């Protein structure tokens, strides 16, 4: 972006234009919308310019621009449609510090005037840096059609009401009020004429003030394994309506970007063995925000109900008598099993599947190893990287087949997804070789489908 758009305050300032022909007329039509004093320098001005001058819309000087004429001007337009004259006037304006635009000369201009959709005080400026005027015109035409002509009036009345609306708490309540006004109540009232709008605003404010007595709420939302497309529609809606999002470190950036722009984003940073806030800090944080009336989204990776310490947070929220609900998500085992083209259960192989954690608060987690060691068992092992050797030892001690397939899926559903197939016997070595730094899920009893018939060493080689 070479040309950076801004909106210039024009009240009490002057804009100078040199020229009296077609190009000057076109620019003046736009400039007269501003509150600046407009000085036009032209020896032979178009009759229309004379009329505007007599109506007091601009100040006409019937002569060519001279040194000193641009002193104090905010902007200068060289619109004589004559290269030499434009260069002369532009040089004068530049020495006096005005920003210079030379009509139809992008290269020597310091700024360009955008195409404008005017619903004052709502103004849309469209620019293409001179690349595609046709496109700018098409966009302008499209917006002219889409933005109701009453928008400016609504905005003007709304602006005068801002002080009254400050009675609503800052943030969501106030935003909701204005959204309601601009998109629903305002246009509806406008149908009854401009005078109907102010009383409608008073009514609307009362309704919204009553609504703010409303309490905060916590949504425990599963964000899925990382791919934003694996978010549920409910999760998206919750993010879209959140005042505060408290998220884990595993949540991908692409998902966080879906949160409402105004939402406060807090990284609670819980990840495996890394540094993190304590659980009680997180509980307190959730409660504190909800107590202040916020719609809080507690965003957890995968499904919030799977190894997410959800109950501790729910207890804290319930104890504070704050309402809550859970939005289920796709757990990483579901994404990982899809990635290897297998199913979690299969007739004549396994009629149950276990979700295990490699470690718990006390260290390596204990499980019913003898049941797991039976042929055909399938387990999705979360947080299993560090405890892989322990798990392998326990299973083999209880008689598990050394050749039982084990598959590691790192970053399931994310662009960096990696699948490594191995066996129970080779698991620790495979993990060392693979050097996985991302979150990884381990399937005990499942091999990647495509590779099922290949010797394990070959799978390993290909995967690495
Ligand atoms: N609630 C989450 C699990 C949280 S425990 C869920 O339902 O998925 C964190 C563990 O989940 C990680 O150690 C890893 O084993 C697994 N995990 C989370 N995201 C993952 C991903 N994209 N790919 C593979 N494993 C993942």
Coordinates of C-alpha atoms and ligand atoms in Angstrom, one line a residue:
X1 CA 0.0 0.0 0.0
X2 CA 1.8 3.1 -1.2
X3 CA -1.1 5.5 -0.7
X4 CA -2.3 5.3 2.9
X5 CA -5.9 6.4 3.4
X6 CA -6.8 9.0 6.0
X7 CA -9.7 11.4 6.5
X8 CA -8.6 15.0 6.7
X9 CA -10.3 17.6 9.0
X10 CA -11.2 20.5 6.7
X11 CA -13.1 22.9 9.0
X12 CA -11.3 26.3 9.3
X13 CA -8.8 25.3 6.6
X14 CA -8.3 26.2 3.0
X15 CA -8.0 24.2 -0.2
X16 CA -6.6 25.9 -3.3
X17 CA -7.3 24.8 -6.9
X18 CA -5.8 26.2 -10.0
X19 CA -7.9 25.8 -13.2
X20 CA -11.3 26.7 -14.6
X21 CA -12.2 23.9 -17.0
X22 CA -13.7 20.4 -16.9
X23 CA -11.1 18.9 -14.6
X24 CA -11.5 21.8 -12.2
X25 CA -15.3 21.4 -12.2
X26 CA -15.1 17.7 -11.4
X27 CA -12.7 18.2 -8.5
X28 CA -14.7 21.2 -7.2
X29 CA -17.9 19.2 -7.0
X30 CA -16.2 16.9 -4.5
X31 CA -14.3 19.6 -2.6
X32 CA -17.5 21.6 -2.0
X33 CA -18.7 18.7 0.1
X34 CA -15.9 19.5 2.6
X35 CA -16.0 22.4 5.2
X36 CA -12.8 24.0 3.9
X37 CA -12.7 27.4 2.3
X38 CA -12.0 26.8 -1.4
X39 CA -10.0 29.2 -3.4
X40 CA -10.0 28.9 -7.2
X41 CA -7.5 30.6 -9.4
X42 CA -8.6 30.9 -13.1
X43 CA -8.2 33.6 -15.6
X44 CA -11.2 32.2 -17.7
X45 CA -13.4 30.3 -15.3
X46 CA -16.3 28.1 -16.5
X47 CA -19.7 29.8 -15.9
X48 CA -20.6 27.2 -13.3
X49 CA -17.6 28.2 -11.2
X50 CA -18.8 31.8 -11.4
X51 CA -22.2 30.7 -10.2
X52 CA -20.7 28.8 -7.3
X53 CA -18.6 31.9 -6.4
X54 CA -21.7 34.1 -6.4
X55 CA -23.5 31.6 -4.2
X56 CA -20.6 31.8 -1.7
X57 CA -19.6 28.2 -2.2
X58 CA -16.0 29.1 -3.1
X59 CA -13.8 32.1 -3.5
X60 CA -12.9 32.9 -7.1
X61 CA -9.7 34.8 -8.1
X62 CA -9.8 35.7 -11.8
X63 CA -6.1 35.4 -12.5
X64 CA -3.4 32.8 -12.7
X65 CA -2.0 31.5 -9.4
X66 CA 1.0 33.4 -8.0
X67 CA 3.6 32.9 -5.4
X68 CA 2.1 33.3 -1.9
X69 CA -1.4 32.3 -3.0
X70 CA -1.1 28.8 -1.5
X71 CA 0.3 29.9 1.9
X72 CA -1.6 28.1 4.7
X73 CA -3.5 25.8 2.3
X74 CA -3.9 22.2 3.4
X75 CA -4.3 20.9 -0.1
X76 CA -3.6 22.1 -3.6
X77 CA -5.0 20.8 -6.9
X78 CA -3.3 21.6 -10.2
X79 CA -6.2 21.3 -12.6
X80 CA -5.2 23.5 -15.6
X81 CA -4.9 20.5 -17.8
X82 CA -1.7 21.9 -19.1
X83 CA 1.5 20.1 -18.1
X84 CA 3.7 23.2 -18.0
X85 CA 1.2 25.3 -16.1
X86 CA 0.4 22.4 -13.7
X87 CA 4.2 22.0 -13.0
X88 CA 4.5 25.7 -12.3
X89 CA 1.6 25.9 -9.9
X90 CA 2.5 22.6 -8.2
X91 CA 6.0 24.0 -7.5
X92 CA 4.5 27.1 -5.9
X93 CA 2.2 25.0 -3.7
X94 CA 5.0 22.7 -2.7
X95 CA 7.2 25.4 -1.4
X96 CA 4.4 26.7 0.8
X97 CA 3.9 23.2 2.3
X98 CA 0.5 22.3 0.9
X99 CA 0.0 18.6 -0.2
X100 CA -0.2 18.6 -4.0
X101 CA -2.4 16.7 -6.4
X102 CA -1.9 17.2 -10.1
X103 CA -5.0 16.1 -12.0
X104 CA -4.3 13.0 -14.2
X105 CA -0.6 12.9 -13.1
X106 CA -0.3 10.2 -10.5
X107 CA 3.5 10.2 -10.7
X108 CA 4.0 13.8 -9.6
X109 CA 1.1 13.9 -7.1
X110 CA 1.6 13.6 -3.4
X111 CA -1.9 12.3 -2.8
X112 CA -4.9 11.1 -4.8
X113 CA -8.5 11.8 -4.3
X114 CA -10.5 8.6 -3.8
X115 CA -13.8 7.7 -5.3
X116 CA -16.3 8.6 -2.6
X117 CA -19.6 7.1 -1.5
X118 CA -21.2 9.9 0.5
X119 CA -23.6 9.2 3.3
X120 CA -22.3 12.0 5.4
X121 CA -21.1 11.5 8.2
X122 CA -20.6 8.0 6.8
X123 CA -18.1 8.2 4.0
X124 CA -16.6 5.4 2.1
X125 CA -13.4 6.2 0.2
X126 CA -12.3 3.8 -2.6
X127 CA -8.8 3.8 -4.1
X128 CA -6.9 1.6 -6.5
X129 CA -3.7 3.6 -6.6
X130 CA -4.5 4.4 -10.1
X131 CA -4.3 0.8 -11.1
X132 CA -8.0 0.2 -12.0
X133 CA -10.3 3.2 -12.2
X134 CA -12.9 1.0 -13.7
X135 CA -12.9 -1.2 -10.7
X136 CA -13.2 1.8 -8.3
X137 CA -16.2 2.9 -10.3
X138 CA -17.8 -0.5 -10.1
X139 CA -17.2 -0.8 -6.4
X140 CA -18.7 2.7 -5.9
X141 CA -21.8 1.9 -7.9
X142 CA -22.2 -1.3 -5.9
X143 CA -21.9 0.5 -2.6
X144 CA -24.2 3.3 -3.7
X145 CA -26.9 0.7 -4.4
X146 CA -26.3 -1.2 -1.1
X147 CA -26.0 1.6 1.4
X148 CA -29.5 3.1 2.1
X149 CA -29.6 6.8 1.5
X150 CA -31.0 7.2 5.0
X151 CA -27.8 5.9 6.5
X152 CA -26.3 9.4 6.8
X153 CA -29.4 10.7 8.6
X154 CA -29.4 7.7 10.9
X155 CA -25.7 8.3 11.7
X156 CA -26.2 12.0 12.3
X157 CA -29.1 11.3 14.8
X158 CA -27.1 8.5 16.3
X159 CA -24.1 10.8 16.8
X160 CA -26.2 13.2 18.8
X161 CA -27.4 10.3 20.9
X162 CA -24.0 9.0 21.8
X163 CA -23.9 10.8 25.2
X164 CA -27.2 9.2 26.2
X165 CA -26.0 5.8 25.1
X166 CA -23.0 6.0 27.4
X167 CA -25.4 5.1 30.2
X168 CA -24.9 1.5 28.9
X169 CA -21.8 -0.2 30.1
X170 CA -18.8 0.0 27.7
X171 CA -18.2 -3.0 25.4
X172 CA -20.8 -5.5 24.3
X173 CA -23.9 -3.8 25.8
X174 CA -23.2 -0.6 24.0
X175 CA -22.2 -2.3 20.8
X176 CA -25.4 -4.4 20.8
X177 CA -27.4 -1.2 21.3
X178 CA -25.8 0.5 18.3
X179 CA -26.0 -2.6 16.1
X180 CA -29.7 -2.8 16.9
X181 CA -30.2 0.9 16.1
X182 CA -28.3 0.9 12.8
X183 CA -29.5 -2.4 11.4
X184 CA -33.0 -2.9 12.9
X185 CA -34.8 -0.3 15.0
X186 CA -33.3 2.8 13.2
X187 CA -34.2 1.8 9.6
X188 CA -37.6 0.7 10.9
X189 CA -38.2 4.1 12.6
X190 CA -37.0 5.9 9.5
X191 CA -39.9 4.5 7.6
X192 CA -42.1 6.8 9.7
X193 CA -39.9 9.8 8.9
X194 CA -36.9 11.4 10.5
X195 CA -38.9 12.7 13.5
X196 CA -39.8 9.1 14.5
X197 CA -36.1 8.2 15.0
X198 CA -35.3 10.0 18.2
X199 CA -38.3 8.6 20.2
X200 CA -37.4 5.1 18.8
X201 CA -33.8 5.6 20.2
X202 CA -35.2 6.5 23.6
X203 CA -37.3 3.3 23.7
X204 CA -34.4 1.2 22.4
X205 CA -32.1 2.6 25.1
X206 CA -34.6 1.6 27.8
X207 CA -34.9 -1.9 26.5
X208 CA -31.1 -2.3 26.4
X209 CA -30.6 -0.8 29.9
X210 CA -33.0 -3.4 31.2
X211 CA -31.1 -6.1 29.4
X212 CA -27.7 -5.2 30.9
X213 CA -28.9 -6.2 34.3
X214 CA -28.2 -9.6 32.6
X215 CA -25.4 -11.7 34.0
X216 CA -22.2 -13.0 32.5
X217 CA -21.9 -16.5 31.1
X218 CA -19.2 -19.0 30.4
X219 CA -19.2 -21.2 27.3
X220 CA -16.7 -24.1 27.5
X221 CA -15.9 -24.5 23.8
X222 CA -14.0 -27.3 22.1
X223 CA -11.8 -25.8 19.4
X224 CA -11.0 -29.0 17.6
X225 CA -7.5 -30.2 16.7
X226 CA -6.4 -27.2 14.8
X227 CA -7.9 -27.0 11.4
X228 CA -10.4 -24.1 11.6
X229 CA -12.8 -26.0 9.3
X230 CA -13.2 -28.6 12.1
X231 CA -14.8 -26.0 14.3
X232 CA -18.5 -26.5 14.9
X233 CA -20.9 -23.8 13.8
X234 CA -21.8 -23.4 17.5
X235 CA -18.1 -22.8 18.4
X236 CA -17.9 -20.2 15.7
X237 CA -21.0 -18.4 16.9
X238 CA -19.6 -18.5 20.5
X239 CA -16.3 -16.9 19.3
X240 CA -18.2 -14.4 17.3
X241 CA -20.2 -13.3 20.3
X242 CA -17.4 -13.5 22.9
X243 CA -16.4 -10.5 25.1
X244 CA -13.4 -12.5 26.5
X245 CA -11.7 -15.6 25.1
X246 CA -9.5 -17.5 27.5
X247 CA -7.6 -20.1 25.4
X248 CA -5.0 -22.8 25.7
X249 CA -1.6 -22.6 24.0
X250 CA -2.5 -25.5 21.6
X251 CA -5.2 -23.4 19.9
X252 CA -4.1 -22.5 16.4
X253 CA -3.8 -18.9 15.3
X254 CA -6.2 -19.4 12.5
X255 CA -8.9 -20.2 15.0
X256 CA -8.1 -17.4 17.4
X257 CA -8.5 -15.0 14.4
X258 CA -12.1 -16.0 14.2
X259 CA -12.9 -14.4 17.5
X260 CA -14.8 -11.1 17.5
X261 CA -12.3 -8.3 16.8
X262 CA -13.2 -6.5 20.0
X263 CA -12.9 -9.6 22.2
X264 CA -10.2 -9.6 24.9
X265 CA -7.9 -12.6 24.1
X266 CA -6.1 -14.2 27.1
X267 CA -3.5 -17.0 26.7
X268 CA -3.9 -19.2 29.7
X269 CA -0.9 -21.1 28.3
X270 CA -1.6 -24.6 29.5
X271 CA 0.5 -27.0 27.5
X272 CA 2.0 -30.3 28.4
X273 CA 5.0 -29.7 30.6
X274 CA 5.6 -26.1 29.7
X275 CA 5.2 -23.1 31.9
X276 CA 1.6 -22.3 32.5
X277 CA -0.8 -20.5 34.7
X278 CA -2.0 -22.6 37.6
X279 CA -5.4 -24.2 37.3
X280 CA -6.7 -22.1 40.2
X281 CA -5.4 -18.9 38.4
X282 CA -7.3 -19.9 35.3
X283 CA -10.5 -20.7 37.3
X284 CA -10.2 -17.3 39.0
X285 CA -9.7 -15.5 35.7
X286 CA -12.8 -17.1 34.2
X287 CA -14.9 -16.3 37.2
X288 CA -13.7 -12.7 37.4
X289 CA -14.6 -11.9 33.8
X290 CA -18.0 -13.6 33.9
X291 CA -18.8 -11.8 37.2
X292 CA -18.2 -8.5 35.4
X293 CA -21.0 -9.4 33.0
X294 CA -18.9 -10.7 30.1
X295 CA -19.7 -13.5 27.8
X296 CA -16.6 -15.6 28.3
X297 CA -15.5 -18.3 25.9
X298 CA -13.2 -20.8 27.6
X299 CA -11.6 -22.3 24.5
X300 CA -9.9 -25.7 24.8
X301 CA -8.2 -27.7 22.2
X302 CA -10.0 -30.7 20.7
X303 CA -13.1 -31.6 22.8
X304 CA -13.3 -29.7 26.1
X305 CA -14.4 -32.8 27.9
X306 CA -11.4 -34.9 27.0
X307 CA -8.3 -34.4 29.3
X308 CA -9.2 -30.8 29.6
X309 CA -9.6 -30.4 33.4
X310 CA -13.0 -29.2 32.5
X311 CA -14.7 -30.2 35.8
X312 CA -12.4 -28.1 37.9
X313 CA -13.4 -25.0 35.9
X314 CA -17.1 -25.9 35.8
X315 CA -17.0 -26.3 39.6
X316 CA -15.4 -22.9 40.0
X317 CA -18.0 -21.3 37.7
X318 CA -20.9 -23.1 39.4
X319 CA -19.7 -22.1 42.9
X320 CA -19.7 -18.5 41.7
X321 CA -23.3 -19.1 40.6
X322 CA -22.5 -18.2 37.0
X323 CA -24.3 -19.9 34.2
X324 CA -22.4 -22.0 31.7
X325 CA -22.7 -24.5 28.9
X326 CA -20.4 -26.8 26.9
X327 CA -19.9 -26.7 23.2
X328 CA -18.5 -30.1 22.1
X329 CA -15.5 -30.2 19.7
X330 CA -13.7 -32.7 17.6
X331 CA -11.2 -34.5 19.8
X332 CA -7.7 -35.1 18.4
X333 CA -8.2 -38.8 18.4
X334 CA -11.1 -38.3 15.8
X335 CA -8.9 -36.1 13.6
X336 CA -5.9 -38.5 14.0
X337 CA -7.8 -41.6 13.1
X338 CA -9.3 -39.9 10.1
X339 CA -5.7 -38.9 9.0
X340 CA -4.6 -42.6 9.0
X341 CA -7.8 -43.7 7.2
X342 CA -8.9 -46.1 10.0
X343 CA -11.9 -46.4 12.2
X344 CA -11.7 -46.4 16.0
X345 CA -13.9 -49.5 16.3
X346 CA -14.2 -52.4 13.9
X347 CA -16.3 -55.5 13.8
X348 CA -14.3 -58.6 14.8
X349 CA -11.4 -56.5 15.9
X350 CA -12.4 -54.2 18.7
X351 CA -15.8 -53.3 20.1
X352 CA -14.5 -50.8 22.5
X353 CA -11.8 -48.1 22.4
X354 CA -10.0 -46.4 25.2
X355 CA -8.9 -42.8 25.5
X356 CA -5.8 -42.8 27.7
X357 CA -3.6 -40.2 29.1
X358 CA 0.2 -40.8 29.2
X359 CA 0.5 -38.9 32.4
X360 CA -1.6 -37.4 35.1
X361 CA -1.1 -35.1 38.0
X362 CA 0.9 -37.8 39.9
X363 CA 3.2 -38.7 37.0
X364 CA 2.9 -41.6 34.5
X365 CA -0.7 -42.7 34.5
X366 CA -1.6 -46.3 35.4
X367 CA -4.1 -48.2 33.4
X368 CA -5.6 -51.7 33.1
X369 CA -2.5 -53.0 31.3
X370 CA -3.6 -56.6 31.2
X371 CA -6.9 -55.7 29.5
X372 CA -5.0 -53.5 27.0
X373 CA -2.5 -56.2 26.3
X374 CA -5.1 -58.5 24.7
X375 CA -5.0 -58.8 20.9
X376 CA -7.2 -56.4 18.9
X377 CA -7.3 -53.7 21.6
X378 CA -7.2 -50.1 20.4
X379 CA -6.3 -47.1 22.5
X380 CA -5.9 -43.4 21.7
X381 CA -3.1 -42.2 23.9
X382 CA -3.0 -38.5 24.7
X383 CA 0.0 -36.8 26.1
X384 CA 1.9 -40.0 25.5
X385 CA 5.3 -38.9 24.2
X386 CA 7.1 -38.6 27.5
X387 CA 5.6 -41.8 28.9
X388 CA 6.0 -44.0 25.8
X389 CA 8.7 -46.1 27.3
X390 CA 6.8 -46.6 30.5
X391 CA 3.6 -47.6 28.5
X392 CA 5.6 -50.0 26.3
X393 CA 7.2 -51.6 29.4
X394 CA 3.9 -52.1 31.2
X395 CA 2.1 -53.5 28.1
X396 CA 4.9 -56.0 27.3
X397 CA 5.1 -57.0 30.9
X398 CA 1.4 -58.0 30.7
X399 CA 2.0 -60.0 27.6
X400 CA 1.2 -57.6 24.7
X401 CA 2.5 -58.7 21.3
X402 CA 5.8 -56.9 20.5
X403 CA 4.6 -56.5 16.9
X404 CA 1.3 -54.7 17.8
X405 CA 1.1 -51.7 15.5
X406 CA 1.5 -48.2 17.0
X407 CA 0.9 -45.0 15.1
X408 CA 2.0 -41.5 16.0
X409 CA 0.1 -38.6 14.5
X410 CA 1.7 -35.2 15.2
X411 CA -0.2 -32.0 14.5
X412 CA -3.3 -33.9 13.4
X413 CA -5.4 -31.8 10.9
X414 CA -2.8 -29.0 10.7
X415 CA -0.7 -28.2 7.7
X416 CA 2.3 -29.7 9.5
X417 CA 0.6 -33.0 10.2
X418 CA 3.0 -36.0 10.3
X419 CA 2.2 -39.7 10.6
X420 CA 4.7 -42.2 11.8
X421 CA 3.9 -45.9 12.0
X422 CA 5.9 -48.3 14.2
X423 CA 5.4 -51.3 16.5
X424 CA 5.2 -51.6 20.3
X425 CA 8.7 -53.0 20.3
X426 CA 10.2 -50.1 18.3
X427 CA 8.1 -47.3 19.9
X428 CA 10.8 -45.6 22.0
X429 CA 13.4 -45.6 19.3
X430 CA 10.9 -44.4 16.7
X431 CA 9.9 -41.5 19.0
X432 CA 13.5 -40.5 19.5
X433 CA 14.2 -40.6 15.8
X434 CA 11.0 -38.7 14.9
X435 CA 11.9 -35.9 17.3
X436 CA 8.3 -34.6 17.5
X437 CA 7.9 -31.1 18.8
X438 CA 4.2 -30.6 18.2
X439 CA 1.2 -32.2 20.0
X440 CA 1.1 -35.9 19.1
X441 CA -1.5 -38.5 19.5
X442 CA -0.5 -42.2 19.7
X443 CA -2.7 -45.0 18.5
X444 CA -2.0 -48.3 20.2
X445 CA -3.4 -51.2 18.0
X446 CA -3.8 -49.2 14.8
X447 CA -1.6 -48.9 11.7
X448 CA -2.1 -46.3 8.9
X449 CA -4.4 -48.0 6.4
X450 CA -2.4 -47.3 3.2
X451 CA 0.8 -48.7 4.8
X452 CA -0.8 -51.6 6.6
X453 CA 0.7 -54.2 4.2
X454 CA 4.2 -52.7 4.1
X455 CA 7.0 -53.8 6.4
X456 CA 7.2 -51.5 9.3
X457 CA 10.8 -50.4 8.6
X458 CA 9.7 -49.1 5.2
X459 CA 6.8 -47.2 6.6
X460 CA 9.1 -45.6 9.1
X461 CA 11.6 -44.7 6.4
X462 CA 8.9 -43.1 4.2
X463 CA 7.4 -41.2 7.1
X464 CA 10.7 -39.8 8.2
Ligands
LIG1 N1 -9.0 -31.8 24.8 C1 -8.0 -32.2 23.8 C2 -6.8 -33.0 24.5 C3 -6.0 -32.1 25.4 S1 -4.7 -33.0 26.1 C4 -8.6 -33.1 22.7 O1 -9.8 -33.4 22.8 O2 -7.9 -33.4 21.8 C5 -3.4 -32.5 25.0 C6 -3.0 -33.6 24.1 O3 -3.9 -33.8 23.0 C7 -1.7 -33.5 23.4 O4 -0.6 -33.9 24.3 C8 -1.8 -34.5 22.3 O5 -1.7 -35.8 22.7 C9 -3.3 -34.3 21.9 N2 -3.5 -33.3 20.8 C10 -4.1 -32.1 20.9 N3 -4.1 -31.6 19.6 C11 -3.5 -32.4 18.8 C12 -3.3 -32.5 17.4 N4 -3.6 -31.4 16.6 N5 -2.7 -33.6 16.9 C13 -2.3 -34.6 17.7 N6 -2.5 -34.6 19.0 C14 -3.1 -33.6 19.5

